[in-house]
Coordinates of C-alpha atoms in Angstrom, one line a residue:
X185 CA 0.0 0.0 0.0
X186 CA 1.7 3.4 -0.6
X187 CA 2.1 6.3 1.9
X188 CA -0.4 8.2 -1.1
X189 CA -3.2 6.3 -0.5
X190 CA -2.8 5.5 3.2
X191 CA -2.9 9.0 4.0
X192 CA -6.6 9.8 1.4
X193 CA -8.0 6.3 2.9
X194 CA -7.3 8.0 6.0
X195 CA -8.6 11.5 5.4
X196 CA -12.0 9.6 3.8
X197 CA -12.0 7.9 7.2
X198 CA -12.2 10.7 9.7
X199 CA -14.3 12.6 7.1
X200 CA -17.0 10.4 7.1
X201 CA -16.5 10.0 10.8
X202 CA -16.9 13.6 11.3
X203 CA -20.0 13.6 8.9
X204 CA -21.6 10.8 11.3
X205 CA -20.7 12.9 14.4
X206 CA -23.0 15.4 14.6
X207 CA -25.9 13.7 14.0
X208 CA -24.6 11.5 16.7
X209 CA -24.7 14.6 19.2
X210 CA -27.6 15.9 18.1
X211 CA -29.9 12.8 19.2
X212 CA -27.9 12.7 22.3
X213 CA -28.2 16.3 23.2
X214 CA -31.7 16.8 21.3
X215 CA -34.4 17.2 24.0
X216 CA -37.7 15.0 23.4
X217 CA -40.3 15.9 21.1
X218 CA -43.6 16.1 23.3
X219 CA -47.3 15.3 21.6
X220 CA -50.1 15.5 23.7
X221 CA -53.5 14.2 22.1
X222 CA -57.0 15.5 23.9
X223 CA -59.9 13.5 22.8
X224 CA -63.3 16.1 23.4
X225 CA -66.2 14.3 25.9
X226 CA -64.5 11.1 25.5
X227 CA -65.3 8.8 28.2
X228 CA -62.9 7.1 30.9
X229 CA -64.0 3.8 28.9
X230 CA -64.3 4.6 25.2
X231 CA -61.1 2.7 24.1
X232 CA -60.9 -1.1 23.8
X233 CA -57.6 -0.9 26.0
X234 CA -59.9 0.7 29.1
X235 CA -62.7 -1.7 28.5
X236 CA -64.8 -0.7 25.2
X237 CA -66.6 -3.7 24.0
X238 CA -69.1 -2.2 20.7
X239 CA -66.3 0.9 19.4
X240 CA -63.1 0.1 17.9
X241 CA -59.6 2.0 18.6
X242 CA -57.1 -0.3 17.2
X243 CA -54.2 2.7 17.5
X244 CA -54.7 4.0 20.6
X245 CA -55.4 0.1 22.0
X246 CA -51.6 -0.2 20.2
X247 CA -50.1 2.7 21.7
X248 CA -51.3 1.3 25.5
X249 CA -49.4 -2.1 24.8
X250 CA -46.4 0.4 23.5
X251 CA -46.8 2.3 26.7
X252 CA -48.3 2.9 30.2
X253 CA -52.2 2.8 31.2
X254 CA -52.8 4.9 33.7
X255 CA -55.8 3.9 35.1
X256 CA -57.0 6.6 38.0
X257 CA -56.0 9.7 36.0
X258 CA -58.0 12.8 36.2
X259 CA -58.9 15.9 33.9
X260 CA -58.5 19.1 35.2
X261 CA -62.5 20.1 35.5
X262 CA -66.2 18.8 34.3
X263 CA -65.8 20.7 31.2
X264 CA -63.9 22.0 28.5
X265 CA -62.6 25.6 29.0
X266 CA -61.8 25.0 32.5
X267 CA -60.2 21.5 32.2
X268 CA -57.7 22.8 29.2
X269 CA -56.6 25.7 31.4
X270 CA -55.8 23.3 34.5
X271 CA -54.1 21.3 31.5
X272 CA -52.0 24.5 30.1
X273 CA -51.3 26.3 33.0
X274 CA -50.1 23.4 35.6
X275 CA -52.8 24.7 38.3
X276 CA -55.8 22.9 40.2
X277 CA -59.4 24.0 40.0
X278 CA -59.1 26.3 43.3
X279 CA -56.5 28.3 42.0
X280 CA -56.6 28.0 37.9
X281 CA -57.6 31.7 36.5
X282 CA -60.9 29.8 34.2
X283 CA -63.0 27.6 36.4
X284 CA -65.9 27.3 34.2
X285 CA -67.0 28.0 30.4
X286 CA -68.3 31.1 29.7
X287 CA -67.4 34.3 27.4
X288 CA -66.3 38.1 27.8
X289 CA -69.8 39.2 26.9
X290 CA -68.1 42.0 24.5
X291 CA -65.5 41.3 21.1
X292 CA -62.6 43.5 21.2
X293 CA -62.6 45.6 17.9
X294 CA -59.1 43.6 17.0
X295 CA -61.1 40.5 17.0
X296 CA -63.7 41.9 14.9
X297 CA -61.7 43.3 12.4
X298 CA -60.5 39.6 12.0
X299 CA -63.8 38.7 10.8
X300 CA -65.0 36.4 13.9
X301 CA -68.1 35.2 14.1
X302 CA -68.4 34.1 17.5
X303 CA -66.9 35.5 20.9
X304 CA -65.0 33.0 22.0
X305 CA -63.9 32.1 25.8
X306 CA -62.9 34.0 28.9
X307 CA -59.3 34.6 28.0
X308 CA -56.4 33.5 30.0
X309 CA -54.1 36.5 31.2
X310 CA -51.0 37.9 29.6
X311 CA -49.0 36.5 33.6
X312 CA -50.7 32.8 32.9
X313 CA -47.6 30.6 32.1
X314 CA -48.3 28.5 29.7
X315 CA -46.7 24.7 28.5
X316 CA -46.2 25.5 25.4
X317 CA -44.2 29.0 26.8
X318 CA -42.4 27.2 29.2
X319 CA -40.9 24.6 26.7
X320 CA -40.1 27.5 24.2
X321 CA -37.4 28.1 26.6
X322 CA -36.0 25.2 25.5
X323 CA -36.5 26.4 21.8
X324 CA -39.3 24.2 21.1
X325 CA -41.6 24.8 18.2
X326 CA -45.0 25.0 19.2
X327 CA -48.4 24.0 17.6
X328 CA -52.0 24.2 18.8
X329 CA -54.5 22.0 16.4
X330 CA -57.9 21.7 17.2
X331 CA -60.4 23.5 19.5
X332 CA -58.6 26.5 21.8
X333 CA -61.4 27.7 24.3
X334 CA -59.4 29.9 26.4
X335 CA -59.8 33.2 24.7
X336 CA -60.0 35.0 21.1
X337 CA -57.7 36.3 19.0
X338 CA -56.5 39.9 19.9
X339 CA -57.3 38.8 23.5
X340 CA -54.7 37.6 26.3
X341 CA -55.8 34.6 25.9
X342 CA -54.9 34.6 22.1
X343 CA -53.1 31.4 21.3
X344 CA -50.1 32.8 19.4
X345 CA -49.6 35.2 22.5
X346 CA -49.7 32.1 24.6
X347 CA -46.4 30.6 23.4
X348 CA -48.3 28.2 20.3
X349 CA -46.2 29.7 17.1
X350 CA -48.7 27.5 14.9
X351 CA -52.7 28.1 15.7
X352 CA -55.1 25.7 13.2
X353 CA -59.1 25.2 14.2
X354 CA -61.7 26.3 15.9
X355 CA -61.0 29.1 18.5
X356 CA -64.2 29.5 19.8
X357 CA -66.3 26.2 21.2
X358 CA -69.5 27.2 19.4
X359 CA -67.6 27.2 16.9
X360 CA -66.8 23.7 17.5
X361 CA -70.0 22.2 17.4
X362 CA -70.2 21.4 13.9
X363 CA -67.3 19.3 12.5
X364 CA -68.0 20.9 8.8
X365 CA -67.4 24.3 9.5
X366 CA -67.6 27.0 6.6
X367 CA -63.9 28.2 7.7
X368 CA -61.1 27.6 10.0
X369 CA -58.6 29.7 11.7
X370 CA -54.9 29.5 11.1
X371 CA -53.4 31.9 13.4
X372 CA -55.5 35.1 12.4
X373 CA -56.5 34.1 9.3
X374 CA -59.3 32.2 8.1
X375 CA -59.6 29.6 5.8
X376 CA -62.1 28.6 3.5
X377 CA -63.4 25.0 4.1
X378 CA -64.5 23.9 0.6
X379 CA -68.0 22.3 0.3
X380 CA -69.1 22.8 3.9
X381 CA -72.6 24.9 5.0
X382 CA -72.4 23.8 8.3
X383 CA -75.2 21.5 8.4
X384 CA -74.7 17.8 9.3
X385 CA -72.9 16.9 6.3
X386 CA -69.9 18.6 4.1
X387 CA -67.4 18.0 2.3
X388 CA -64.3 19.1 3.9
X389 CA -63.9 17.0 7.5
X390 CA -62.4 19.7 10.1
X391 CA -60.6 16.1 11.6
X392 CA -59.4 15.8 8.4
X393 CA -57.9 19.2 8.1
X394 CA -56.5 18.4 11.9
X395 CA -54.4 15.4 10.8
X396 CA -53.5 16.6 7.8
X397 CA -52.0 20.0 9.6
X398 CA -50.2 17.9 12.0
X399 CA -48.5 15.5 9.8
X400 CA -47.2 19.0 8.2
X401 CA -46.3 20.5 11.3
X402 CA -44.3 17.1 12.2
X403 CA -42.7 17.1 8.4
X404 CA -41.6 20.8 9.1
X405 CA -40.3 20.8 12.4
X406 CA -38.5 17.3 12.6
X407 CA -34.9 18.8 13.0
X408 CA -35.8 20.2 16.0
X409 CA -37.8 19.8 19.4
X410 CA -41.6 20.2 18.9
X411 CA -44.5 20.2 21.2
X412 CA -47.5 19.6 19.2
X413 CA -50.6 19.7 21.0
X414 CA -53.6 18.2 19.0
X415 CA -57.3 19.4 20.9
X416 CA -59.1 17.5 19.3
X417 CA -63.0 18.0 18.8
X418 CA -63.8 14.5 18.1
X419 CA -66.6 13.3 19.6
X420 CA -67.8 16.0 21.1
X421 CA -71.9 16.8 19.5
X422 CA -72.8 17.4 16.8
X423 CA -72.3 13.6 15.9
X424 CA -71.5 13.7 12.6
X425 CA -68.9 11.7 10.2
X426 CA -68.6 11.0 7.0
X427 CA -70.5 8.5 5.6
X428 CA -68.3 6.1 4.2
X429 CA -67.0 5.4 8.1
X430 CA -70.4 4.9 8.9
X431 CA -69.9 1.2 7.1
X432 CA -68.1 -0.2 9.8
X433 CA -70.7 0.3 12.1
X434 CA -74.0 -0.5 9.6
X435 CA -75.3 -3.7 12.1
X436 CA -75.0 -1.7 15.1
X437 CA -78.3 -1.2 16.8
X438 CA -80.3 2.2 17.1
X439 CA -83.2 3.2 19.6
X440 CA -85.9 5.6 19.2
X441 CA -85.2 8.5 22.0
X442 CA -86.4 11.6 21.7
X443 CA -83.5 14.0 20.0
X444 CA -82.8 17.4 22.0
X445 CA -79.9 20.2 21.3
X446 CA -77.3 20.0 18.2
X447 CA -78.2 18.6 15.0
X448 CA -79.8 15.3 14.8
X449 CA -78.1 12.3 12.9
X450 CA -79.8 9.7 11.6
X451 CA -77.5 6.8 13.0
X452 CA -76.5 8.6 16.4
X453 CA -75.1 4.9 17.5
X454 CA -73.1 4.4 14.6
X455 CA -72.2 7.8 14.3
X456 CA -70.8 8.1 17.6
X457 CA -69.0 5.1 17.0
X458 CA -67.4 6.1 13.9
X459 CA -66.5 9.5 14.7
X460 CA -64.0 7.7 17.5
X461 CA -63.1 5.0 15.4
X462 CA -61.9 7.8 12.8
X463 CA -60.1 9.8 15.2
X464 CA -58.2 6.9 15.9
X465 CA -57.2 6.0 12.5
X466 CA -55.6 9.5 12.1
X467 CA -54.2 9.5 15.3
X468 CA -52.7 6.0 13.1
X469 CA -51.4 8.1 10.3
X470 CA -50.2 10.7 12.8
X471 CA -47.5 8.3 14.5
X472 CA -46.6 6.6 11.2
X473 CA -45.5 9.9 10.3
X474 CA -43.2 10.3 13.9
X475 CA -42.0 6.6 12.3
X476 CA -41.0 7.5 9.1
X477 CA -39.4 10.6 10.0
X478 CA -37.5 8.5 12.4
X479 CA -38.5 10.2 15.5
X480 CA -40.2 7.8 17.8
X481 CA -38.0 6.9 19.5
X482 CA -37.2 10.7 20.9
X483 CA -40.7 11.4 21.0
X484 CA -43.6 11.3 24.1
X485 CA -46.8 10.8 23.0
X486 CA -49.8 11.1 25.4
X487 CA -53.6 10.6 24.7
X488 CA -56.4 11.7 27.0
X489 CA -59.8 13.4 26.9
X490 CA -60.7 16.8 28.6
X491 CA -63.5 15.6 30.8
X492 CA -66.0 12.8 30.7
X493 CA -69.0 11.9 28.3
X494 CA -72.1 13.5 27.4
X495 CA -75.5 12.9 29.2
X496 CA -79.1 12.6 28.7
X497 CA -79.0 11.6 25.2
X498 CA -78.3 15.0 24.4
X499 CA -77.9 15.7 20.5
X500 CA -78.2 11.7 20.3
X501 CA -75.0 10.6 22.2
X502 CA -75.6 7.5 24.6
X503 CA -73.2 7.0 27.4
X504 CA -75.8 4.0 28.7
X505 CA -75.4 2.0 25.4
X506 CA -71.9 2.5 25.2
X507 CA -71.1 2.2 29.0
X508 CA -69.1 5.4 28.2
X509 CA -68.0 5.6 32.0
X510 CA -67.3 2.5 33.2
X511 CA -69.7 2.6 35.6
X512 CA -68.8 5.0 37.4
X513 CA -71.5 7.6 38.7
X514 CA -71.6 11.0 36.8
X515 CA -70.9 12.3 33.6
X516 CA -70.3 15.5 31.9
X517 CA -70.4 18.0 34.2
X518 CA -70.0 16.3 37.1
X519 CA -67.1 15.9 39.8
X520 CA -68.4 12.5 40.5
X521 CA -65.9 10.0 39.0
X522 CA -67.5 9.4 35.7
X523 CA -67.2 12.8 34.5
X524 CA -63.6 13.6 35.6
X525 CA -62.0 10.0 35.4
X526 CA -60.3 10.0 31.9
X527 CA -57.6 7.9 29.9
X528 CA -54.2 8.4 29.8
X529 CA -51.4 6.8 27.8
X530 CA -48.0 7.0 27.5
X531 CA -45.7 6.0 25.2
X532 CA -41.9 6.6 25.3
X533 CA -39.7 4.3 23.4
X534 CA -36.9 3.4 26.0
X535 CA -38.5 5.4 28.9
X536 CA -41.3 3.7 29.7
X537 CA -41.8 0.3 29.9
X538 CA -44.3 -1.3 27.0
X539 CA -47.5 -2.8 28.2
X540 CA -47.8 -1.4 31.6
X541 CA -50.4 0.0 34.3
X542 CA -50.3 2.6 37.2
X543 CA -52.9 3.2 39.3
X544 CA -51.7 6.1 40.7
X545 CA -53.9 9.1 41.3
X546 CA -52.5 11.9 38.8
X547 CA -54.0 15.2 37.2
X548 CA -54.0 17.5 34.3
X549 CA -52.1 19.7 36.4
X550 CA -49.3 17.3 37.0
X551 CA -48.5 17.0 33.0
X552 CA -46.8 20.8 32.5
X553 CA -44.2 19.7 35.7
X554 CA -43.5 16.0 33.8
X555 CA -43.2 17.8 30.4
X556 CA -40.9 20.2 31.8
X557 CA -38.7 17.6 33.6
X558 CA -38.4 15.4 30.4
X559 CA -37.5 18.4 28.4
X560 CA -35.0 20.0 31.1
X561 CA -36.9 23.2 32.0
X562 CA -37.9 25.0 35.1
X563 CA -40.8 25.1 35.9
X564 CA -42.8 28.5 36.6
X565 CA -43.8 29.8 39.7
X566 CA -47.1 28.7 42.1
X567 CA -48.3 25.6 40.0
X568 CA -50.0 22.7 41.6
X569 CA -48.6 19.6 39.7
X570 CA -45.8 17.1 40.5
X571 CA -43.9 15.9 38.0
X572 CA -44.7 12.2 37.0
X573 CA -41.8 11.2 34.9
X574 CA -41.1 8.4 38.0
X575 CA -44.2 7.0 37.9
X576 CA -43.2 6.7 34.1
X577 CA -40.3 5.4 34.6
X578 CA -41.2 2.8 36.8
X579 CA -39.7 5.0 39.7
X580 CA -40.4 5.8 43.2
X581 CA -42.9 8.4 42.9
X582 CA -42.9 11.7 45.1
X583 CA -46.3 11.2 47.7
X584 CA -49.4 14.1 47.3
X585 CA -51.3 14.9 49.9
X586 CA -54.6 15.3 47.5
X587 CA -56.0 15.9 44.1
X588 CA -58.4 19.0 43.9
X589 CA -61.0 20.0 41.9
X590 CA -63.9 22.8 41.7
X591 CA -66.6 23.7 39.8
X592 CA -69.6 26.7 40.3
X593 CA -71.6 24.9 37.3
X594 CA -74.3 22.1 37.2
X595 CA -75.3 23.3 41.1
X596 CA -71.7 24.4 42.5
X597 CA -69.4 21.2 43.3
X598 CA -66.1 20.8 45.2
X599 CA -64.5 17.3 45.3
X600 CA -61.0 16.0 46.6
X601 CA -59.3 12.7 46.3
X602 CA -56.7 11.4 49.0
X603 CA -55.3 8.0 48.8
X604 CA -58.4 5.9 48.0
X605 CA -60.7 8.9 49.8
X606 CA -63.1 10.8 47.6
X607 CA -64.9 13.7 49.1
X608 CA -67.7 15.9 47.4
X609 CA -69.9 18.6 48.1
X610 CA -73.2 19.4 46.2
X611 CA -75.5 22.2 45.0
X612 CA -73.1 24.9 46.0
X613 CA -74.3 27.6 43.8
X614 CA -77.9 26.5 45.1
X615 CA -78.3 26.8 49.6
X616 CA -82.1 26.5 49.4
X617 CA -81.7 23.0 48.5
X618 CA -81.9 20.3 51.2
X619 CA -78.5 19.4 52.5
X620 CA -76.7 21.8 50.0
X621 CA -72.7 21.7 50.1
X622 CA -72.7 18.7 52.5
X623 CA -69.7 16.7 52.5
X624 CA -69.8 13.0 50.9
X625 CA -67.5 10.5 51.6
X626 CA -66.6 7.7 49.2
X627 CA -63.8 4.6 49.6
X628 CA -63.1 4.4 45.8
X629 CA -61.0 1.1 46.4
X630 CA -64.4 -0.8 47.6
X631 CA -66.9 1.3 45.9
X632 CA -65.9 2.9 42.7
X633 CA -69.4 3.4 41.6
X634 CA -69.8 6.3 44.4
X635 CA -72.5 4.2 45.8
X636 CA -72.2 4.6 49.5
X637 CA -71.6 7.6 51.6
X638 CA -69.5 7.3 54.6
X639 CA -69.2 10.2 56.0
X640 CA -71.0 10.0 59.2
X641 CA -68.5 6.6 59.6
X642 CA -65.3 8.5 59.5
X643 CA -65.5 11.8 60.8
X644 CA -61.5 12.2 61.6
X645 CA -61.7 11.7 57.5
X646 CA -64.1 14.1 56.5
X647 CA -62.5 16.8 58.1
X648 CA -58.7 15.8 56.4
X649 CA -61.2 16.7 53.3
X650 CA -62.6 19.9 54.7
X651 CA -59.1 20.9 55.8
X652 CA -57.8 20.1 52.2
X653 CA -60.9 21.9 50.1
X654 CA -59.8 25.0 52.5
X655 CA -56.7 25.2 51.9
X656 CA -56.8 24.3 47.9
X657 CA -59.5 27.4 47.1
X658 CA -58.9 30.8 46.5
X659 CA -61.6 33.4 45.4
X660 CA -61.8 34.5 41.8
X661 CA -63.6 37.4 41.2
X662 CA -64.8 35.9 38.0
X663 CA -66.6 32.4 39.2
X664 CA -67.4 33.1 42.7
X665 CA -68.9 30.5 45.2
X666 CA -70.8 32.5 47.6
X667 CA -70.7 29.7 50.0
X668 CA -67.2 30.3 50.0
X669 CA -66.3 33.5 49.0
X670 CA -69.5 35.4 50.3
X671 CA -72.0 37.5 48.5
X672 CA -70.5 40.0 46.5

């Protein structure tokens, strides 16, 4: 061999080791990617992997076998606006700045110059912290697809001023309640959605559109950290999917009910049904695309739902025939278990252990802590949430002393869970009726359902959960309790 070409074999060597380096360093040094996927109204047991028998998730059943199950996981209130902000902002009910849904009453002339047609929600402050601020620190790009809820545009609660650099959906819940809209919003602009009159059926799918946007999101951003956050409104009323998903469910069996509020399909069973079932199957296409970019293995990906499932029969959902809750008492709207008891999965290639199950009591709030920890960020000031990356990990997990939760709506309701103790107080917002914010005490370990109140049994307990529901509230100007706060 000469000295010539030892020396070029040589300098071709360390070349193409220096070519392989910094690739090398960059997954080593690259902090995870985070997606978090929020089902809307989705019930605790709505997926084959927490018990569905009739509805089938076959993606989301994969990514629990991938993953963790946690199985006593709660959402952050009874419904939407509330819940998402506990979600965002890393604080509990009694201290989170929305506690309940609700709008500004006025549009600021910014947002009407936009061209908005409805008013969208209380917003957020400008001092709210925000997940999706907090992990910009780490220069994470930031998406929001879906349905927002927490203020208009040209508000605080705007989600471009709230750390999200990508806004795609609905921004207002009314909004929301018809999945073929005439436009969507990205950022401040608003798109066209070809074909659509916003009656029951359309021709452009706003899930659609939500997959599609996060695939590109994922395809644009996949050389650096992203946290995408996908709000999904699916299945949140109006039912309504498009007909060729409707196949799958053709034998399933429909009653005659009598059809109140949103519009009325003509299949509600199947339609329901299918509306999960094709959330799933993008949520499918949404992690073949983390795949074939190579990225699962650096990214978390979470799915949960935002509070539990609808009651009544209302706009022809049916929690009864789809034993949407698990049994558990409550729904929508409720702080009994069945309407804040929700999924969550976890999947972390090499983090967290495939096919697994905790059944430790965790919370909305707890997420922004974890996500910061896995991505190596502090944490801001006066939040509520532990970090669960242990429990994850299949660590010794930091002990709570309770989980917290309040709620003026549906009567006024305060509840608190500590160890296998649930505690709950009624018809806050209403003292003339009989026995009005009177404590209930529920062992969740022998009675799930929320059957058997033993209060009067364990006195020493029920004040623990008086003491806890004290220290846990503070008064918002904005969603008073007068039972607790006073008359104004």
């Amino acid at each position: 061999m000469s000295r010539t070409f030892f020396t070029w074999s040589v300098f071709v060597l360390g070349l193409a080791c220096l070519m392989e380096l910094p690739a090398v360093t960059d997954a080593a040094e690259r902090a995870p990617n985070i997606v978090f996927i929020l089902a809307d109204d989705l019930g605790y047991s709505e997926l084959g992997s927490y018990g569905q028998q009739k509805i089938k998730t076959p993606n989301l059943d994969q990514l629990a076998k991938d993953g963790m199950r946690l199985t006593d996981f709660y959402c952050g209130n009874a419904v939407c606006a509330p819940s998402r902000c506990v979600l965002l902002t890393g604080k509990h009910g009694g201290h989170a700045y929305i506690r309940d849904n609700g709008d500004p009453g006025q549009m600021l002339p910014e947002t009407k110059a936009l061209g908005a047609e409805y008013p969208g929600q209380n917003p957020i402050p400008d001092e709210e912290v925000t997940i999706a601020e907090m992990l910009k620190q780490k220069g994470y790009a930031t998406a929001a697809i879906g349905k927002w809820g927490l203020g208009h545009f040209g508000t605080t609660g705007d989600p471009n001023k709230q750390g999200f650099d990508l806004f795609y959906g609905f921004n207002c819940q009314r909004h929301a309640h018809n999945h073929y809209p005439k436009y969507l919003w990205r950022n401040r602009e608003k798109q066209v959605q070809p074909g659509n009159d916003r009656t029951l059926h359309g021709e452009t799918y706003s899930q659609d559109q939500f997959r599609d946007v996060a695939i590109e999101f994922i395809e644009a951003n996949a050389d650096k950290p992203f946290f995408l956050y996908l709000p999904f409104a699916v299945p949140h009323l109006s039912i309504q999917v498009p007909n060729e998903d409707l196949k799958e469910y053709a034998d399933m069996k429909e009653d005659d009910y009598e059809h109140h509020g949103y519009l009325k399909h003509p299949q509600p069973h199947a339609g329901y049904a299918a509306m999960i079932t094709h959330m799933d199957r993008d949520i499918g296409a949404i992690l073949d695309t983390i795949e074939k970019k190579g990225l699962t293995d650096n990214t978390v990906v979470m799915f949960s739902s935002d509070n539990g499932p609808t009651y009544d029969r209302l706009g022809g959902s049916d929690s009864d025939f789809f034993a949407s809750a698990n049994g558990f008492k409550g729904l929508k709207g409720s702080l009994y278990e069945g309407g804040i008891r929700v999924p969550l999965i976890v999947k972390w290639p090499g983090h967290v252990k495939p096919d697994t199950v905790s059944d430790r009591p965790a919370a909305f709030y707890d997420l922004m802590p974890t996500f910061a920890e896995i991505a190596g960020v502090k944490t801001p000031e006066g939040i509520d949430g532990i970090s669960l990356l242990p429990t994850l990990l299949g660590k010794e997990q930091k002990q709570r002393d309770y989980l917290y939760w309040e709620f003026r709506a549906y009567g006024g309701q305060q509840a608190v869970r500590m160890g296998d103790w649930k505690a709950i107080r009624q018809n806050m917002m209403r003292p003339k009726v009989p026995g009005a914010g009177k404590l209930e005490l529920y062992n969740l370990k022998s009675d799930p359902g929320e059957s058997k109140d033993v209060a009067a049994e364990h006195p020493d307990i029920v004040a623990k959960a008086e003491a806890a529901m004290k220290e846990a509230h503070t008064t918002s100007e904005l969603f008073r309790i007068p039972m607790l706060d006073g008359k104004k």
